[in-house]
Short mmCIF file of C-alpha atoms and ligand atoms in Angstrom, two decimals:
data_model
loop_
_atom_site.label_atom_id
_atom_site.label_comp_id
_atom_site.label_asym_id
_atom_site.label_seq_id
_atom_site.Cartn_x
_atom_site.Cartn_y
_atom_site.Cartn_z
CA MET A 1 -11.47 15.66 3.62
CA THR A 2 -7.86 15.12 2.60
CA ILE A 3 -5.95 12.50 4.60
CA LEU A 4 -2.68 12.61 2.64
CA GLN A 5 -1.21 15.48 0.71
CA VAL A 6 1.86 14.76 -1.39
CA ASN A 7 3.43 18.03 -2.46
CA LYS A 8 6.36 18.30 -4.91
CA VAL A 9 7.94 15.07 -3.75
CA SER A 10 11.11 13.82 -5.43
CA GLN A 11 13.57 10.99 -4.87
CA ARG A 12 16.85 10.91 -6.74
CA PHE A 13 19.32 8.06 -7.11
CA GLY A 14 22.39 9.83 -8.49
CA GLU A 15 21.38 11.16 -11.91
CA LEU A 16 18.03 9.34 -11.91
CA ALA A 17 14.91 11.14 -10.65
CA ALA A 18 12.92 7.99 -9.75
CA VAL A 19 10.16 10.23 -8.38
CA ASN A 20 10.10 13.69 -9.93
CA ASP A 21 8.21 16.63 -8.40
CA LEU A 22 5.08 14.58 -7.78
CA SER A 23 1.95 16.12 -6.22
CA PHE A 24 -1.43 14.57 -5.42
CA ASP A 25 -4.02 14.38 -2.64
CA VAL A 26 -5.76 11.33 -1.21
CA GLU A 27 -9.24 11.74 0.27
CA LYS A 28 -10.15 10.11 3.56
CA GLY A 29 -12.00 6.81 2.96
CA GLU A 30 -11.16 6.34 -0.71
CA ILE A 31 -9.35 3.59 -2.57
CA PHE A 32 -6.75 5.45 -4.60
CA GLY A 33 -4.92 3.55 -7.34
CA ILE A 34 -1.44 4.11 -8.71
CA ALA A 35 -0.43 2.53 -12.01
CA GLY A 36 2.34 2.94 -14.55
CA PRO A 37 4.95 0.92 -16.43
CA ASN A 38 7.71 -1.03 -14.73
CA GLY A 39 10.32 1.34 -13.32
CA ALA A 40 7.87 4.29 -13.26
CA GLY A 41 8.72 5.02 -9.61
CA LYS A 42 5.65 3.51 -7.91
CA THR A 43 7.50 1.53 -5.23
CA THR A 44 9.97 4.36 -4.71
CA LEU A 45 7.02 6.69 -4.01
CA PHE A 46 5.80 4.26 -1.30
CA ASN A 47 9.33 4.10 0.08
CA VAL A 48 9.38 7.89 0.48
CA ILE A 49 5.87 8.06 1.99
CA THR A 50 6.74 5.36 4.53
CA GLY A 51 10.17 6.79 5.43
CA PHE A 52 12.36 4.09 3.88
CA TYR A 53 13.85 6.81 1.66
CA GLN A 54 14.37 10.42 2.71
CA GLY A 55 13.15 12.12 -0.50
CA SER A 56 12.33 15.84 -0.71
CA GLY A 57 9.16 17.92 -0.72
CA ASP A 58 6.26 17.71 1.72
CA ILE A 59 4.05 14.80 2.74
CA ILE A 60 1.23 15.99 4.98
CA PHE A 61 -0.62 13.26 6.85
CA ASP A 62 -3.24 14.23 9.43
CA ASN A 63 -1.97 17.83 9.27
CA VAL A 64 1.65 16.90 10.07
CA ASN A 65 4.58 16.89 7.63
CA ILE A 66 5.90 13.34 7.94
CA ARG A 67 8.45 13.53 5.12
CA GLY A 68 11.84 12.46 6.46
CA LEU A 69 10.51 10.77 9.63
CA ARG A 70 11.77 7.24 10.38
CA PRO A 71 9.59 4.28 9.22
CA HIS A 72 8.56 3.36 12.80
CA GLN A 73 7.53 6.96 13.52
CA ILE A 74 5.38 6.99 10.38
CA CYS A 75 3.84 3.64 11.35
CA HIS A 76 3.01 5.01 14.81
CA ARG A 77 1.19 7.87 13.13
CA GLY A 78 -1.02 5.38 11.29
CA ILE A 79 0.48 4.61 7.87
CA VAL A 80 1.41 1.02 7.08
CA ARG A 81 2.49 -0.71 3.89
CA THR A 82 2.81 -4.16 2.40
CA PHE A 83 5.57 -5.26 0.04
CA GLN A 84 5.56 -6.70 -3.50
CA ILE A 85 7.34 -9.78 -2.14
CA PRO A 86 5.95 -10.83 1.27
CA GLN A 87 8.29 -9.76 4.07
CA LEU A 88 7.76 -12.20 6.93
CA PHE A 89 9.72 -13.83 9.73
CA LEU A 90 9.76 -17.19 7.95
CA THR A 91 10.78 -19.27 10.97
CA LEU A 92 7.91 -17.88 13.08
CA PRO A 93 4.25 -18.96 13.05
CA VAL A 94 1.52 -16.77 11.57
CA VAL A 95 0.42 -15.47 14.98
CA GLU A 96 3.95 -14.31 15.90
CA ASN A 97 4.27 -12.51 12.58
CA VAL A 98 1.01 -10.67 13.22
CA LYS A 99 2.15 -9.93 16.77
CA VAL A 100 5.16 -8.05 15.41
CA GLY A 101 2.70 -5.77 13.59
CA ALA A 102 0.52 -5.28 16.67
CA HIS A 103 3.64 -4.48 18.70
CA PHE A 104 5.05 -2.10 16.11
CA GLY A 105 1.84 -0.17 15.57
CA VAL A 106 0.01 2.74 17.13
CA THR A 107 1.50 2.36 20.63
CA GLY A 108 -0.75 2.26 23.66
CA ALA A 109 -3.86 2.81 21.59
CA HIS A 110 -5.10 -0.79 21.54
CA ASP A 111 -5.20 -4.21 23.15
CA GLU A 112 -2.53 -6.27 21.38
CA LYS A 113 -4.11 -9.69 21.77
CA GLU A 114 -7.44 -8.46 20.46
CA SER A 115 -5.80 -6.70 17.50
CA ILE A 116 -3.95 -9.92 16.58
CA ASN A 117 -7.11 -12.03 16.72
CA GLU A 118 -9.19 -9.50 14.82
CA ALA A 119 -6.58 -9.20 12.07
CA ILE A 120 -6.21 -12.96 11.66
CA ASN A 121 -10.00 -13.40 11.52
CA PHE A 122 -10.38 -10.56 9.08
CA VAL A 123 -7.98 -12.02 6.51
CA GLU A 124 -9.55 -15.46 7.06
CA LEU A 125 -6.46 -17.20 8.43
CA LYS A 126 -8.26 -18.56 11.49
CA GLY A 127 -7.04 -22.12 12.12
CA LYS A 128 -3.61 -21.38 10.58
CA GLU A 129 -2.28 -19.29 13.50
CA ASN A 130 0.40 -21.82 14.40
CA VAL A 131 1.63 -22.65 10.90
CA ILE A 132 5.27 -21.62 10.38
CA ALA A 133 5.33 -18.83 7.79
CA ALA A 134 7.85 -20.65 5.59
CA ASN A 135 5.29 -23.43 5.09
CA LEU A 136 2.50 -21.14 3.85
CA ASN A 137 1.57 -20.83 0.18
CA LEU A 138 1.92 -17.40 -1.47
CA PHE A 139 -1.73 -16.42 -0.88
CA ASP A 140 -1.47 -17.19 2.85
CA LYS A 141 1.91 -15.44 3.07
CA LYS A 142 0.35 -12.32 1.55
CA ARG A 143 -2.61 -12.52 3.93
CA THR A 144 -0.25 -12.91 6.91
CA MET A 145 1.62 -9.78 5.84
CA LEU A 146 -1.73 -8.01 5.47
CA ALA A 147 -2.86 -9.18 8.93
CA ALA A 148 0.39 -7.86 10.43
CA ALA A 149 -0.30 -4.54 8.73
CA LEU A 150 -3.90 -4.42 9.99
CA ALA A 151 -2.75 -5.28 13.53
CA THR A 152 -0.89 -1.96 13.65
CA LYS A 153 -4.35 -0.31 13.57
CA PRO A 154 -3.52 1.99 10.67
CA LYS A 155 -5.58 4.79 9.15
CA LEU A 156 -3.89 4.54 5.76
CA LEU A 157 -2.93 1.24 4.12
CA LEU A 158 -0.41 1.17 1.25
CA LEU A 159 -0.49 -1.94 -0.93
CA ASP A 160 2.37 -2.52 -3.39
CA GLU A 161 1.23 -4.80 -6.27
CA PRO A 162 -0.55 -7.09 -3.81
CA ILE A 163 -1.96 -9.61 -6.32
CA GLY A 164 1.19 -10.54 -8.25
CA GLY A 165 1.57 -14.31 -8.58
CA LEU A 166 -1.96 -15.18 -7.37
CA SER A 167 -4.46 -17.39 -9.22
CA PRO A 168 -7.60 -15.73 -10.72
CA ILE A 169 -9.74 -16.98 -7.79
CA GLU A 170 -7.24 -15.70 -5.23
CA VAL A 171 -7.13 -12.35 -7.06
CA SER A 172 -10.90 -11.93 -6.82
CA GLN A 173 -10.88 -13.00 -3.14
CA THR A 174 -8.12 -10.48 -2.45
CA ILE A 175 -10.02 -7.67 -4.15
CA THR A 176 -13.11 -8.51 -2.08
CA LEU A 177 -10.93 -8.45 1.04
CA PHE A 178 -9.55 -5.00 0.21
CA GLN A 179 -13.08 -3.69 -0.37
CA LYS A 180 -14.09 -5.13 3.02
CA ILE A 181 -11.09 -3.48 4.71
CA ASN A 182 -12.07 -0.17 3.11
CA LYS A 183 -15.77 -0.38 4.02
CA GLU A 184 -15.84 -2.22 7.34
CA LEU A 185 -12.61 -0.96 8.90
CA GLY A 186 -12.94 2.48 7.32
CA LEU A 187 -9.37 2.39 6.07
CA THR A 188 -8.12 4.63 3.29
CA ILE A 189 -6.19 2.54 0.76
CA LEU A 190 -3.43 3.43 -1.69
CA ILE A 191 -2.88 0.57 -4.08
CA ILE A 192 -0.20 0.09 -6.73
CA GLU A 193 -1.17 -2.27 -9.50
CA HIS A 194 0.06 -2.34 -13.09
CA LEU A 195 -2.83 -4.41 -14.46
CA MET A 196 -5.38 -1.84 -15.67
CA LYS A 197 -8.24 -4.33 -15.58
CA VAL A 198 -7.74 -4.86 -11.85
CA ILE A 199 -6.90 -1.30 -10.80
CA THR A 200 -9.85 0.22 -12.69
CA GLU A 201 -12.14 -2.25 -10.92
CA ILE A 202 -10.97 -1.49 -7.40
CA ALA A 203 -9.85 2.17 -7.42
CA GLN A 204 -12.27 5.08 -7.12
CA ARG A 205 -9.57 7.44 -8.41
CA LEU A 206 -6.44 6.60 -10.27
CA MET A 207 -3.06 8.23 -10.92
CA ILE A 208 -0.79 7.13 -13.74
CA ILE A 209 2.90 7.81 -13.38
CA HIS A 210 5.65 7.52 -15.95
CA ASN A 211 9.36 8.25 -15.43
CA GLY A 212 8.59 9.40 -11.89
CA GLU A 213 6.07 12.00 -13.07
CA LYS A 214 2.31 12.22 -12.87
CA ILE A 215 0.77 12.03 -16.32
CA CYS A 216 -2.89 11.79 -15.36
CA ILE A 217 -5.20 11.66 -12.36
CA GLY A 218 -8.96 11.07 -12.31
CA SER A 219 -11.70 8.46 -12.30
CA PRO A 220 -10.87 5.13 -14.01
CA GLN A 221 -13.07 6.20 -16.96
CA GLU A 222 -11.27 9.52 -17.35
CA VAL A 223 -7.81 7.99 -17.05
CA THR A 224 -8.35 5.18 -19.54
CA LYS A 225 -9.52 7.76 -22.14
CA ASP A 226 -6.61 10.13 -21.57
CA LYS A 227 -4.43 10.64 -24.69
CA ARG A 228 -1.09 10.60 -22.88
CA VAL A 229 -2.02 7.52 -20.87
CA ILE A 230 -2.89 5.68 -24.07
CA GLU A 231 0.31 6.91 -25.70
CA VAL A 232 2.81 6.02 -22.96
CA TYR A 233 1.10 3.21 -21.11
CA LEU A 234 -1.86 1.48 -22.68
CA GLY A 235 -0.47 1.59 -26.20
CA GLY A 236 -2.68 3.04 -28.89
N1 LIG B 301 17.59 1.89 -4.21
C1 LIG B 301 17.69 2.24 -5.49
N2 LIG B 301 18.87 2.65 -6.01
C2 LIG B 301 18.98 3.03 -7.31
N3 LIG B 301 17.96 3.03 -8.20
C3 LIG B 301 16.76 2.63 -7.74
C4 LIG B 301 16.55 2.21 -6.38
N4 LIG B 301 15.24 1.86 -6.22
C5 LIG B 301 14.67 2.06 -7.42
N5 LIG B 301 15.57 2.50 -8.33
C6 LIG B 301 15.28 2.85 -9.73
O1 LIG B 301 14.23 3.80 -9.70
C7 LIG B 301 13.31 3.58 -10.77
C8 LIG B 301 11.92 3.36 -10.22
O2 LIG B 301 11.89 2.08 -9.55
P1 LIG B 301 10.60 1.56 -8.81
O3 LIG B 301 10.11 2.62 -7.90
O4 LIG B 301 10.96 0.26 -8.19
O5 LIG B 301 9.59 1.36 -10.02
P2 LIG B 301 8.17 0.62 -10.08
O6 LIG B 301 7.80 0.21 -8.69
O7 LIG B 301 7.23 1.63 -10.66
O8 LIG B 301 8.34 -0.55 -11.00
C9 LIG B 301 13.87 2.40 -11.57
O9 LIG B 301 14.62 2.91 -12.64
C10 LIG B 301 14.75 1.70 -10.56
O10 LIG B 301 15.78 0.99 -11.19
MG1 LIG B 302 7.39 -1.68 -7.85
#
């Protein structure tokens, strides 16, 4: 079953087509990876899906065309995203940051306090609820942002290069956490990651984009063997 259908989506900045006529489907329950060189249009694609940019084309989520809706409307429908650089309220404690997510999310559908607790437990930040966000290390900042996202009770989670700047141990803990979110919470995940070693490990299917265009889509094995992917991305 398809949960997200991206159909001929583009985003222009003046002369530049940062995302160019891009189409792909995401299946319910899968971890779908997006990779490509710096400037390929990966973050811009997330910005269009989540309503930060208007874009053009169709984005069908749960049978509704959400393209052009405001970010909060898209969040209410069950899509949430994290950012490459953690976006937090730095003067507020962890719990208040997660509360913003719970408050912002799928309105009326859940008990806020319970969602906040569940999310904090899930990302293993129990005991750090009252730490001011500014005083957290990068790993904890990222997990706070993730907890805030989970507290919205999403169906689809978009992760933009979530492991950048982490140590090897933190990277492997983060990957385990994403797999747990996918399996135990039943969330569909779209993950952007430019390191092929990581993305091929976590994603069930993978799309490579270059200059805003799709150059290949398939299983990690198929994609890493693809001639164009080797030519423009992996180097061959
Ligand atoms: N708000 C913006 N205004 C103008 N150009 C932008 C804007 N956001 C991104 N771009 C450009 O669009 C292209 C794709 O950027 P981005 O989506 O951030 O790439 P990626 O995430 O794949 O590294 C880049 O050339 C970038 O400079
Ligand atoms: Mg980016």
